[in-house]
mmCIF file of C-alpha atoms and ligand atoms in Angstrom:
data_model
loop_
_atom_site.group_PDB
_atom_site.id
_atom_site.type_symbol
_atom_site.label_atom_id
_atom_site.label_comp_id
_atom_site.label_asym_id
_atom_site.label_seq_id
_atom_site.Cartn_x
_atom_site.Cartn_y
_atom_site.Cartn_z
ATOM 1 C CA UNK E 3 -67.425 201.469 -86.796
ATOM 2 C CA UNK E 4 -63.946 201.755 -88.184
ATOM 3 C CA UNK E 5 -63.869 201.982 -91.936
ATOM 4 C CA UNK E 6 -61.631 201.896 -94.991
ATOM 5 C CA UNK E 7 -62.146 204.691 -97.489
ATOM 6 C CA UNK E 8 -61.531 203.725 -101.113
ATOM 7 C CA UNK E 9 -60.799 206.699 -103.352
ATOM 8 C CA UNK E 10 -61.971 205.540 -106.744
ATOM 9 C CA UNK E 11 -60.314 206.088 -110.061
ATOM 10 C CA UNK E 12 -62.716 207.200 -112.764
ATOM 11 C CA UNK E 13 -61.826 207.941 -116.386
ATOM 12 C CA UNK E 14 -64.289 209.578 -118.724
ATOM 13 C CA UNK E 15 -66.997 208.741 -116.217
ATOM 14 C CA UNK E 16 -66.166 205.041 -116.241
ATOM 15 C CA UNK E 17 -65.322 203.331 -112.979
ATOM 16 C CA UNK E 18 -61.932 201.702 -113.588
ATOM 17 C CA UNK E 19 -61.517 197.960 -113.045
ATOM 18 C CA UNK E 20 -58.428 198.497 -110.922
ATOM 19 C CA UNK E 21 -60.693 199.916 -108.150
ATOM 20 C CA UNK E 22 -61.685 196.322 -107.399
ATOM 21 C CA UNK E 23 -58.207 195.727 -105.979
ATOM 22 C CA UNK E 24 -58.646 198.500 -103.397
ATOM 23 C CA UNK E 25 -62.143 197.198 -102.605
ATOM 24 C CA UNK E 26 -60.779 193.646 -102.291
ATOM 25 C CA UNK E 27 -58.070 194.795 -99.886
ATOM 26 C CA UNK E 28 -60.610 196.701 -97.773
ATOM 27 C CA UNK E 29 -62.515 193.380 -97.419
ATOM 28 C CA UNK E 30 -59.333 191.640 -96.198
ATOM 29 C CA UNK E 31 -58.812 194.466 -93.714
ATOM 30 C CA UNK E 32 -62.250 193.633 -92.273
ATOM 31 C CA UNK E 33 -63.349 197.229 -92.183
ATOM 32 C CA UNK E 34 -66.568 198.752 -93.424
ATOM 33 C CA UNK E 35 -65.816 199.510 -97.079
ATOM 34 C CA UNK E 36 -66.749 203.055 -98.076
ATOM 35 C CA UNK E 37 -66.314 204.179 -101.673
ATOM 36 C CA UNK E 38 -65.664 207.783 -102.647
ATOM 37 C CA UNK E 39 -66.731 208.571 -106.237
ATOM 38 C CA UNK E 40 -67.431 211.652 -108.336
ATOM 39 C CA UNK E 41 -71.164 211.894 -109.048
ATOM 40 C CA UNK E 42 -70.900 211.274 -112.798
ATOM 41 C CA UNK E 43 -69.245 207.860 -112.355
ATOM 42 C CA UNK E 44 -71.056 205.136 -114.269
ATOM 43 C CA UNK E 45 -70.998 201.351 -113.946
ATOM 44 C CA UNK E 46 -70.298 201.423 -110.194
ATOM 45 C CA UNK E 47 -71.325 198.059 -108.772
ATOM 46 C CA UNK E 48 -73.316 199.112 -105.700
ATOM 47 C CA UNK E 49 -73.263 195.695 -104.049
ATOM 48 C CA UNK E 50 -69.534 195.354 -103.442
ATOM 49 C CA UNK E 51 -69.110 198.056 -100.802
ATOM 50 C CA UNK E 52 -71.066 199.011 -97.685
ATOM 51 C CA UNK E 53 -71.456 202.718 -98.349
ATOM 52 C CA UNK E 54 -70.959 205.058 -101.279
ATOM 53 C CA UNK E 55 -70.102 208.734 -100.888
ATOM 54 C CA UNK E 56 -70.923 210.580 -104.109
ATOM 55 C CA UNK E 57 -69.129 213.877 -104.446
ATOM 56 C CA UNK E 58 -70.956 216.671 -106.237
ATOM 57 C CA UNK E 59 -68.033 217.254 -108.527
ATOM 58 C CA UNK E 60 -66.907 216.252 -111.968
ATOM 59 C CA UNK E 61 -64.021 213.925 -112.526
ATOM 60 C CA UNK E 62 -61.810 216.922 -113.418
ATOM 61 C CA UNK E 63 -62.073 218.302 -109.869
ATOM 62 C CA UNK E 64 -61.934 214.880 -108.260
ATOM 63 C CA UNK E 65 -58.709 214.016 -110.094
ATOM 64 C CA UNK E 66 -56.955 217.091 -108.769
ATOM 65 C CA UNK E 67 -55.106 216.206 -105.523
ATOM 66 C CA UNK E 68 -55.573 219.757 -104.231
ATOM 67 C CA UNK E 69 -59.368 219.435 -104.478
ATOM 68 C CA UNK E 70 -59.345 215.865 -103.245
ATOM 69 C CA UNK E 71 -57.813 216.911 -99.923
ATOM 70 C CA UNK E 72 -60.676 219.384 -99.508
ATOM 71 C CA UNK E 73 -63.171 216.560 -100.236
ATOM 72 C CA UNK E 74 -61.397 214.335 -97.709
ATOM 73 C CA UNK E 75 -61.475 217.050 -95.029
ATOM 74 C CA UNK E 76 -65.219 217.217 -95.548
ATOM 75 C CA UNK E 77 -65.557 213.421 -95.206
ATOM 76 C CA UNK E 78 -63.389 213.333 -92.069
ATOM 77 C CA UNK E 79 -65.498 216.069 -90.439
ATOM 78 C CA UNK E 80 -68.764 214.227 -90.998
ATOM 79 C CA UNK E 81 -67.649 210.589 -90.733
ATOM 80 C CA UNK E 82 -64.422 210.696 -88.739
ATOM 81 C CA UNK E 83 -61.083 209.576 -90.105
ATOM 82 C CA UNK E 84 -60.874 206.103 -91.643
ATOM 83 C CA UNK E 85 -58.356 203.507 -90.474
ATOM 84 C CA UNK E 86 -57.169 203.145 -94.061
ATOM 85 C CA UNK E 87 -57.325 205.381 -97.088
ATOM 86 C CA UNK E 88 -56.858 203.378 -100.277
ATOM 87 C CA UNK E 89 -55.825 204.594 -103.713
ATOM 88 C CA UNK E 90 -55.005 202.750 -106.911
ATOM 89 C CA UNK E 91 -51.282 202.434 -107.598
ATOM 90 C CA UNK E 92 -51.623 204.329 -110.869
ATOM 91 C CA UNK E 93 -50.180 207.634 -112.054
ATOM 92 C CA UNK E 94 -53.094 209.665 -110.665
ATOM 93 C CA UNK E 95 -53.593 207.433 -107.605
ATOM 94 C CA UNK E 96 -49.941 207.754 -106.609
ATOM 95 C CA UNK E 97 -50.007 211.502 -107.124
ATOM 96 C CA UNK E 98 -53.138 212.011 -105.027
ATOM 97 C CA UNK E 99 -52.005 209.563 -102.320
ATOM 98 C CA UNK E 100 -48.601 211.200 -101.922
ATOM 99 C CA UNK E 101 -50.161 214.647 -101.768
ATOM 100 C CA UNK E 102 -52.733 213.530 -99.181
ATOM 101 C CA UNK E 103 -50.018 211.863 -97.071
ATOM 102 C CA UNK E 104 -48.042 215.121 -96.971
ATOM 103 C CA UNK E 105 -51.125 217.284 -96.416
ATOM 104 C CA UNK E 106 -52.586 215.241 -93.536
ATOM 105 C CA UNK E 107 -49.277 213.839 -92.183
ATOM 106 C CA UNK E 108 -50.555 210.280 -92.625
ATOM 107 C CA UNK E 109 -48.135 207.363 -93.062
ATOM 108 C CA UNK E 110 -48.158 205.885 -96.553
ATOM 109 C CA UNK E 111 -47.304 202.444 -97.957
ATOM 110 C CA UNK E 112 -47.152 202.343 -101.747
ATOM 111 C CA UNK E 113 -47.579 199.592 -104.338
ATOM 112 C CA UNK E 114 -49.118 197.134 -101.887
ATOM 113 C CA UNK E 115 -49.504 193.674 -103.406
ATOM 114 C CA UNK E 116 -49.963 191.485 -100.319
ATOM 115 C CA UNK E 117 -51.525 191.566 -96.864
ATOM 116 C CA UNK E 118 -50.729 189.275 -93.927
ATOM 117 C CA UNK E 119 -53.796 189.054 -91.691
ATOM 118 C CA UNK E 120 -51.881 187.577 -88.763
ATOM 119 C CA UNK E 121 -49.233 190.282 -88.545
ATOM 120 C CA UNK E 122 -51.295 193.083 -90.088
ATOM 121 C CA UNK E 123 -48.391 193.860 -92.410
ATOM 122 C CA UNK E 124 -48.451 194.834 -96.068
ATOM 123 C CA UNK E 125 -45.987 193.639 -98.666
ATOM 124 C CA UNK E 126 -44.572 195.263 -101.753
ATOM 125 C CA UNK E 127 -42.127 193.862 -104.231
ATOM 126 C CA UNK E 128 -38.701 194.835 -105.442
ATOM 127 C CA UNK E 129 -36.682 193.712 -108.462
ATOM 128 C CA UNK E 130 -39.641 192.383 -110.459
ATOM 129 C CA UNK E 131 -41.090 190.322 -107.605
ATOM 130 C CA UNK E 132 -37.759 188.720 -106.665
ATOM 131 C CA UNK E 133 -37.736 190.265 -103.156
ATOM 132 C CA UNK E 134 -40.657 191.396 -101.001
ATOM 133 C CA UNK E 135 -40.586 194.039 -98.265
ATOM 134 C CA UNK E 136 -42.989 193.939 -95.313
ATOM 135 C CA UNK E 137 -44.425 197.167 -93.929
ATOM 136 C CA UNK E 138 -46.738 198.109 -91.124
ATOM 137 C CA UNK E 139 -48.109 201.419 -89.942
ATOM 138 C CA UNK E 140 -46.908 202.008 -86.387
ATOM 139 C CA UNK E 141 -48.933 205.173 -85.806
ATOM 140 C CA UNK E 142 -52.456 205.283 -84.449
ATOM 141 C CA UNK E 143 -53.744 207.310 -87.364
ATOM 142 C CA UNK E 144 -55.062 206.771 -90.862
ATOM 143 C CA UNK E 145 -52.674 204.803 -93.034
ATOM 144 C CA UNK E 146 -52.636 205.501 -96.774
ATOM 145 C CA UNK E 147 -52.141 202.573 -99.128
ATOM 146 C CA UNK E 148 -51.701 202.546 -102.896
ATOM 147 C CA UNK E 149 -52.818 199.185 -104.218
ATOM 148 C CA UNK E 150 -51.217 197.271 -107.052
ATOM 149 C CA UNK E 151 -53.548 196.384 -109.893
ATOM 150 C CA UNK E 152 -54.457 192.690 -110.064
ATOM 151 C CA UNK E 153 -53.509 191.919 -106.440
ATOM 152 C CA UNK E 154 -56.767 191.787 -104.483
ATOM 153 C CA UNK E 155 -59.681 191.971 -106.921
ATOM 154 C CA UNK E 156 -60.719 188.383 -106.177
ATOM 155 C CA UNK E 157 -61.523 189.400 -102.581
ATOM 156 C CA UNK E 158 -64.062 192.010 -103.667
ATOM 157 C CA UNK E 159 -67.215 190.076 -102.816
ATOM 158 C CA UNK E 160 -70.853 190.908 -103.369
ATOM 159 C CA UNK E 161 -73.083 192.037 -100.474
ATOM 160 C CA UNK E 162 -76.689 190.918 -100.111
ATOM 161 C CA UNK E 163 -78.019 194.363 -101.034
ATOM 162 C CA UNK E 164 -77.002 197.688 -102.536
ATOM 163 C CA UNK E 165 -74.801 200.065 -100.544
ATOM 164 C CA UNK E 166 -76.315 203.092 -98.888
ATOM 165 C CA UNK E 167 -75.459 206.265 -100.778
ATOM 166 C CA UNK E 168 -74.766 209.746 -99.424
ATOM 167 C CA UNK E 169 -73.935 212.935 -101.228
ATOM 168 C CA UNK E 170 -70.890 215.021 -100.373
ATOM 169 C CA UNK E 171 -70.822 218.702 -101.263
ATOM 170 C CA UNK E 172 -68.539 219.942 -104.044
ATOM 171 C CA UNK E 173 -65.008 220.734 -102.910
ATOM 172 C CA UNK E 174 -63.504 224.149 -102.807
ATOM 173 C CA UNK E 175 -62.150 224.399 -106.366
ATOM 174 C CA UNK E 176 -58.437 225.018 -106.205
ATOM 175 C CA UNK E 177 -57.352 227.521 -108.813
ATOM 176 C CA UNK E 178 -53.702 226.551 -108.884
ATOM 177 C CA UNK E 179 -54.121 223.784 -111.407
ATOM 178 C CA UNK E 180 -56.856 223.050 -113.931
ATOM 179 C CA UNK E 181 -57.563 219.866 -115.849
ATOM 180 C CA UNK E 182 -57.846 220.785 -119.526
ATOM 181 C CA UNK E 183 -58.726 217.680 -121.524
ATOM 182 C CA UNK E 184 -57.887 214.091 -122.328
ATOM 183 C CA UNK E 185 -55.818 213.889 -125.487
ATOM 184 C CA UNK E 186 -56.613 210.741 -127.416
ATOM 185 C CA UNK E 187 -53.885 208.657 -128.976
ATOM 186 C CA UNK E 188 -53.924 208.618 -132.756
ATOM 187 C CA UNK E 189 -55.931 205.690 -134.008
ATOM 188 C CA UNK E 190 -53.653 202.675 -134.128
ATOM 189 C CA UNK E 191 -53.224 200.688 -137.311
ATOM 190 C CA UNK E 192 -53.480 197.480 -135.258
ATOM 191 C CA UNK E 193 -55.657 197.021 -132.195
ATOM 192 C CA UNK E 194 -53.948 194.414 -129.977
ATOM 193 C CA UNK E 195 -56.906 194.443 -127.561
ATOM 194 C CA UNK E 196 -59.075 192.752 -130.215
ATOM 195 C CA UNK E 197 -56.648 189.914 -131.055
ATOM 196 C CA UNK E 198 -57.473 186.349 -129.996
ATOM 197 C CA UNK E 199 -53.829 185.244 -130.155
ATOM 198 C CA UNK E 200 -50.976 187.534 -129.234
ATOM 199 C CA UNK E 201 -47.317 186.779 -129.836
ATOM 200 C CA UNK E 202 -45.697 189.165 -127.385
ATOM 201 C CA UNK E 203 -41.987 189.894 -127.525
ATOM 202 C CA UNK E 204 -39.736 191.320 -124.830
ATOM 203 C CA UNK E 205 -36.187 192.571 -124.469
ATOM 204 C CA UNK E 206 -35.102 188.925 -124.567
ATOM 205 C CA UNK E 207 -35.418 188.872 -128.368
ATOM 206 C CA UNK E 208 -32.154 190.817 -128.383
ATOM 207 C CA UNK E 209 -32.423 193.325 -131.219
ATOM 208 C CA UNK E 210 -34.675 195.077 -133.698
ATOM 209 C CA UNK E 211 -33.351 192.838 -136.467
ATOM 210 C CA UNK E 212 -35.217 189.919 -134.891
ATOM 211 C CA UNK E 213 -38.623 191.636 -135.029
ATOM 212 C CA UNK E 214 -39.520 190.606 -138.649
ATOM 213 C CA UNK E 215 -39.047 186.956 -137.715
ATOM 214 C CA UNK E 216 -41.517 187.309 -134.815
ATOM 215 C CA UNK E 217 -43.897 189.122 -137.175
ATOM 216 C CA UNK E 218 -43.635 186.124 -139.434
ATOM 217 C CA UNK E 219 -44.367 183.787 -136.516
ATOM 218 C CA UNK E 220 -47.442 185.835 -135.556
ATOM 219 C CA UNK E 221 -48.621 185.716 -139.159
ATOM 220 C CA UNK E 222 -48.229 181.971 -139.674
ATOM 221 C CA UNK E 223 -50.065 181.112 -136.456
ATOM 222 C CA UNK E 224 -52.749 183.739 -137.211
ATOM 223 C CA UNK E 225 -51.843 185.976 -134.306
ATOM 224 C CA UNK E 226 -50.905 189.602 -133.787
ATOM 225 C CA UNK E 227 -47.563 190.907 -132.528
ATOM 226 C CA UNK E 228 -47.453 192.804 -129.216
ATOM 227 C CA UNK E 229 -44.582 193.596 -126.857
ATOM 228 C CA UNK E 230 -43.261 194.746 -123.503
ATOM 229 C CA UNK E 231 -42.247 198.294 -122.779
ATOM 230 C CA UNK E 232 -38.475 198.123 -123.419
ATOM 231 C CA UNK E 233 -39.254 197.002 -126.983
ATOM 232 C CA UNK E 234 -41.155 200.268 -127.462
ATOM 233 C CA UNK E 235 -38.544 202.337 -125.627
ATOM 234 C CA UNK E 236 -35.875 200.954 -127.957
ATOM 235 C CA UNK E 237 -38.099 201.829 -130.959
ATOM 236 C CA UNK E 238 -38.283 198.206 -132.131
ATOM 237 C CA UNK E 239 -42.101 198.392 -132.251
ATOM 238 C CA UNK E 240 -44.610 201.270 -131.962
ATOM 239 C CA UNK E 241 -46.333 202.192 -128.688
ATOM 240 C CA UNK E 242 -49.700 200.851 -129.892
ATOM 241 C CA UNK E 243 -48.263 197.329 -129.494
ATOM 242 C CA UNK E 244 -47.277 197.709 -125.831
ATOM 243 C CA UNK E 245 -48.974 195.584 -123.177
ATOM 244 C CA UNK E 246 -48.979 196.716 -119.550
ATOM 245 C CA UNK E 247 -49.849 199.442 -117.100
ATOM 246 C CA UNK E 248 -48.530 202.178 -119.356
ATOM 247 C CA UNK E 249 -49.669 200.335 -122.494
ATOM 248 C CA UNK E 250 -52.793 198.317 -123.279
ATOM 249 C CA UNK E 251 -54.693 195.757 -121.230
ATOM 250 C CA UNK E 252 -55.327 192.629 -123.274
ATOM 251 C CA UNK E 253 -57.360 189.454 -122.706
ATOM 252 C CA UNK E 254 -56.704 187.203 -125.698
ATOM 253 C CA UNK E 255 -57.491 183.500 -125.796
ATOM 254 C CA UNK E 256 -53.763 182.789 -126.047
ATOM 255 C CA UNK E 257 -50.903 185.036 -124.913
ATOM 256 C CA UNK E 258 -47.513 183.742 -126.030
ATOM 257 C CA UNK E 259 -44.843 185.703 -124.126
ATOM 258 C CA UNK E 260 -41.394 185.378 -125.678
ATOM 259 C CA UNK E 261 -38.359 186.749 -123.847
ATOM 260 C CA UNK E 262 -40.461 188.676 -121.314
ATOM 261 C CA UNK E 263 -39.404 188.520 -117.656
ATOM 262 C CA UNK E 264 -42.820 189.198 -116.069
ATOM 263 C CA UNK E 265 -42.487 192.549 -114.322
ATOM 264 C CA UNK E 266 -45.747 193.476 -112.590
ATOM 265 C CA UNK E 267 -46.292 196.424 -114.930
ATOM 266 C CA UNK E 268 -46.408 193.920 -117.776
ATOM 267 C CA UNK E 269 -48.373 191.240 -115.924
ATOM 268 C CA UNK E 270 -51.102 193.730 -114.989
ATOM 269 C CA UNK E 271 -51.840 194.158 -118.688
ATOM 270 C CA UNK E 272 -52.155 190.486 -119.660
ATOM 271 C CA UNK E 273 -52.876 188.353 -116.596
ATOM 272 C CA UNK E 274 -56.542 187.862 -117.504
ATOM 273 C CA UNK E 275 -55.678 186.132 -120.790
ATOM 274 C CA UNK E 276 -57.401 182.726 -121.085
ATOM 275 C CA UNK E 277 -54.134 180.872 -121.655
ATOM 276 C CA UNK E 278 -50.648 182.261 -121.016
ATOM 277 C CA UNK E 279 -47.656 180.488 -122.515
ATOM 278 C CA UNK E 280 -44.253 181.830 -121.493
ATOM 279 C CA UNK E 281 -40.929 181.139 -123.166
ATOM 280 C CA UNK E 282 -37.820 182.198 -121.287
ATOM 281 C CA UNK E 283 -34.332 180.796 -120.918
ATOM 282 C CA UNK E 284 -34.294 181.647 -117.191
ATOM 283 C CA UNK E 285 -36.269 179.025 -115.213
ATOM 284 C CA UNK E 286 -36.607 181.551 -112.358
ATOM 285 C CA UNK E 287 -38.218 184.236 -114.533
ATOM 286 C CA UNK E 288 -41.258 185.640 -112.652
ATOM 287 C CA UNK E 289 -43.498 185.219 -115.707
ATOM 288 C CA UNK E 290 -43.611 181.476 -115.031
ATOM 289 C CA UNK E 291 -45.634 182.196 -111.863
ATOM 290 C CA UNK E 292 -48.436 183.519 -114.052
ATOM 291 C CA UNK E 293 -48.145 181.194 -117.043
ATOM 292 C CA UNK E 294 -50.431 178.205 -117.630
ATOM 293 C CA UNK E 295 -47.622 176.652 -119.682
ATOM 294 C CA UNK E 296 -43.950 177.493 -119.336
ATOM 295 C CA UNK E 297 -41.125 176.596 -121.711
ATOM 296 C CA UNK E 298 -37.509 177.063 -120.643
ATOM 297 C CA UNK E 299 -35.815 177.570 -123.984
ATOM 298 C CA UNK E 300 -34.035 179.964 -126.266
ATOM 299 C CA UNK E 301 -36.749 182.098 -127.871
ATOM 300 C CA UNK E 302 -35.157 182.194 -131.303
ATOM 301 C CA UNK E 303 -34.781 178.439 -131.547
ATOM 302 C CA UNK E 304 -38.377 177.882 -130.483
ATOM 303 C CA UNK E 305 -39.604 180.629 -132.821
ATOM 304 C CA UNK E 306 -37.889 179.021 -135.827
ATOM 305 C CA UNK E 307 -39.267 175.620 -134.904
ATOM 306 C CA UNK E 308 -42.799 177.014 -134.561
ATOM 307 C CA UNK E 309 -42.601 178.776 -137.933
ATOM 308 C CA UNK E 310 -41.287 175.632 -139.573
ATOM 309 C CA UNK E 311 -44.017 173.481 -137.985
ATOM 310 C CA UNK E 312 -46.814 175.927 -138.806
ATOM 311 C CA UNK E 313 -45.653 176.244 -142.412
ATOM 312 C CA UNK E 314 -45.379 172.503 -142.764
ATOM 313 C CA UNK E 315 -48.888 171.833 -141.472
HETATM 314 C C1 FAD C 424 -44.030 203.494 -114.386
HETATM 315 C C2 FAD C 424 -43.641 202.253 -115.164
HETATM 316 C C3 FAD C 424 -44.527 201.769 -116.102
HETATM 317 C C4 FAD C 424 -44.182 200.622 -116.823
HETATM 318 N N1 FAD C 424 -45.066 200.148 -117.754
HETATM 319 C C5 FAD C 424 -44.789 199.003 -118.400
HETATM 320 C C6 FAD C 424 -45.715 198.450 -119.335
HETATM 321 O O1 FAD C 424 -46.797 198.998 -119.597
HETATM 322 N N2 FAD C 424 -45.372 197.288 -119.951
HETATM 323 C C7 FAD C 424 -44.198 196.642 -119.719
HETATM 324 O O2 FAD C 424 -43.958 195.572 -120.335
HETATM 325 N N3 FAD C 424 -43.303 197.145 -118.856
HETATM 326 C C8 FAD C 424 -43.559 198.330 -118.212
HETATM 327 N N4 FAD C 424 -42.633 198.852 -117.371
HETATM 328 C C9 FAD C 424 -41.281 198.257 -117.341
HETATM 329 C C10 FAD C 424 -41.206 197.024 -116.463
HETATM 330 O O3 FAD C 424 -40.899 197.387 -115.137
HETATM 331 C C11 FAD C 424 -40.080 196.076 -116.965
HETATM 332 O O4 FAD C 424 -38.880 196.787 -117.007
HETATM 333 C C12 FAD C 424 -40.373 195.521 -118.347
HETATM 334 O O5 FAD C 424 -41.665 194.926 -118.393
HETATM 335 C C13 FAD C 424 -39.339 194.456 -118.678
HETATM 336 O O6 FAD C 424 -39.507 194.072 -120.010
HETATM 337 P P1 FAD C 424 -38.982 192.682 -120.545
HETATM 338 O O7 FAD C 424 -39.587 191.588 -119.750
HETATM 339 O O8 FAD C 424 -39.181 192.689 -122.012
HETATM 340 O O9 FAD C 424 -37.411 192.801 -120.296
HETATM 341 P P2 FAD C 424 -36.466 192.122 -119.196
HETATM 342 O O10 FAD C 424 -37.006 192.334 -117.840
HETATM 343 O O11 FAD C 424 -35.101 192.582 -119.500
HETATM 344 O O12 FAD C 424 -36.594 190.549 -119.490
HETATM 345 C C14 FAD C 424 -36.058 189.936 -120.606
HETATM 346 C C15 FAD C 424 -36.239 188.444 -120.396
HETATM 347 O O13 FAD C 424 -35.804 187.766 -121.545
HETATM 348 C C16 FAD C 424 -35.146 186.579 -121.144
HETATM 349 N N5 FAD C 424 -34.246 186.211 -122.239
HETATM 350 C C17 FAD C 424 -33.149 186.876 -122.675
HETATM 351 N N6 FAD C 424 -32.628 186.272 -123.746
HETATM 352 C C18 FAD C 424 -33.388 185.183 -123.991
HETATM 353 C C19 FAD C 424 -33.369 184.139 -124.964
HETATM 354 N N7 FAD C 424 -32.445 184.122 -125.931
HETATM 355 N N8 FAD C 424 -34.297 183.168 -124.899
HETATM 356 C C20 FAD C 424 -35.257 183.174 -123.921
HETATM 357 N N9 FAD C 424 -35.333 184.137 -122.994
HETATM 358 C C21 FAD C 424 -34.429 185.137 -123.026
HETATM 359 C C22 FAD C 424 -34.443 186.929 -119.858
HETATM 360 O O14 FAD C 424 -34.219 185.763 -119.087
HETATM 361 C C23 FAD C 424 -35.437 187.873 -119.214
HETATM 362 O O15 FAD C 424 -36.328 187.194 -118.340
HETATM 363 C C24 FAD C 424 -42.943 199.978 -116.620
HETATM 364 C C25 FAD C 424 -42.062 200.491 -115.660
HETATM 365 C C26 FAD C 424 -42.409 201.606 -114.936
HETATM 366 C C27 FAD C 424 -41.434 202.119 -113.919
#
């Protein structure tokens, strides 16, 4: 049977949530879903794929694209080549996928966020989801896909029973590059992942001088201040406050996004919030597609009004 091979992303032995998007897409592709994991991976839900291939290797070897191609060669020899080879669209997923595409001469489609069953084409977005491109593999060989976080996880359904598990021998350890260690961030003064209400500011607030006013707003409504990446890049707020793929993933009860456009790298970090309220002066801003409540307004005017109202109550 033709199958889709999902190369999992594992960090410190934990199976990352973003793998569910690759698993969800493999379900839409109507292929047998086979998961490739390093043997130390914990919290793998064994009922959401058909087969699991556990590699006798630590995450350090598995993460290395040079070793991964040796693991894949082994899988292809014993199981044949899959129709699709899926990776997460993350820093390590993109690196490994690109390397594998070059090594095996497989076509690759990156940052896939949509699939059209009728045409068999994959879509990816440009300009913060304003334009979508459609792609299709036109070669009769394995197609590599990197899958955007948050796009397909809802399609990852449970099977009646646990997947069958097989063990794959350790790869030939490539000596060209060695994983040394994870370097932890310094402990942050504020942990935005624990907040129940986040007031999140974006480039739309205009300048660093505005930040104290948003801090005041967060304080009076008993929230915590977070932000998008440009706010960190411009040194308006520290990195520990950043929400998104290269920042933190947050799930507060209320996420108030002020002057944030809604680029997917930001959305991926906050889309599971219970209630998203977006304030933006552009009615076409992509963030409104994800918001439960949208307000087309000038952020500063609304901020001042909210502070005034909260102080008065
Ligand atoms: C590898 C990579 C990783 C990334 N990681 C992250 C990440 O972790 N987190 C992240 O946030 N981004 C990340 N980005 C950047 C991301 O692509 C966007 O550039 C970024 O999210 C945009 O931030 P923004 O919405 O604050 O700014 P903009 O896109 O510039 O949006 C500003 C918004 O403010 C609105 N606005 C302006 N003035 C006002 C006003 N007076 N009143 C109301 N609205 C106003 C505008 O209409 C606009 O929609 C990453 C990018 C890359 C390439």
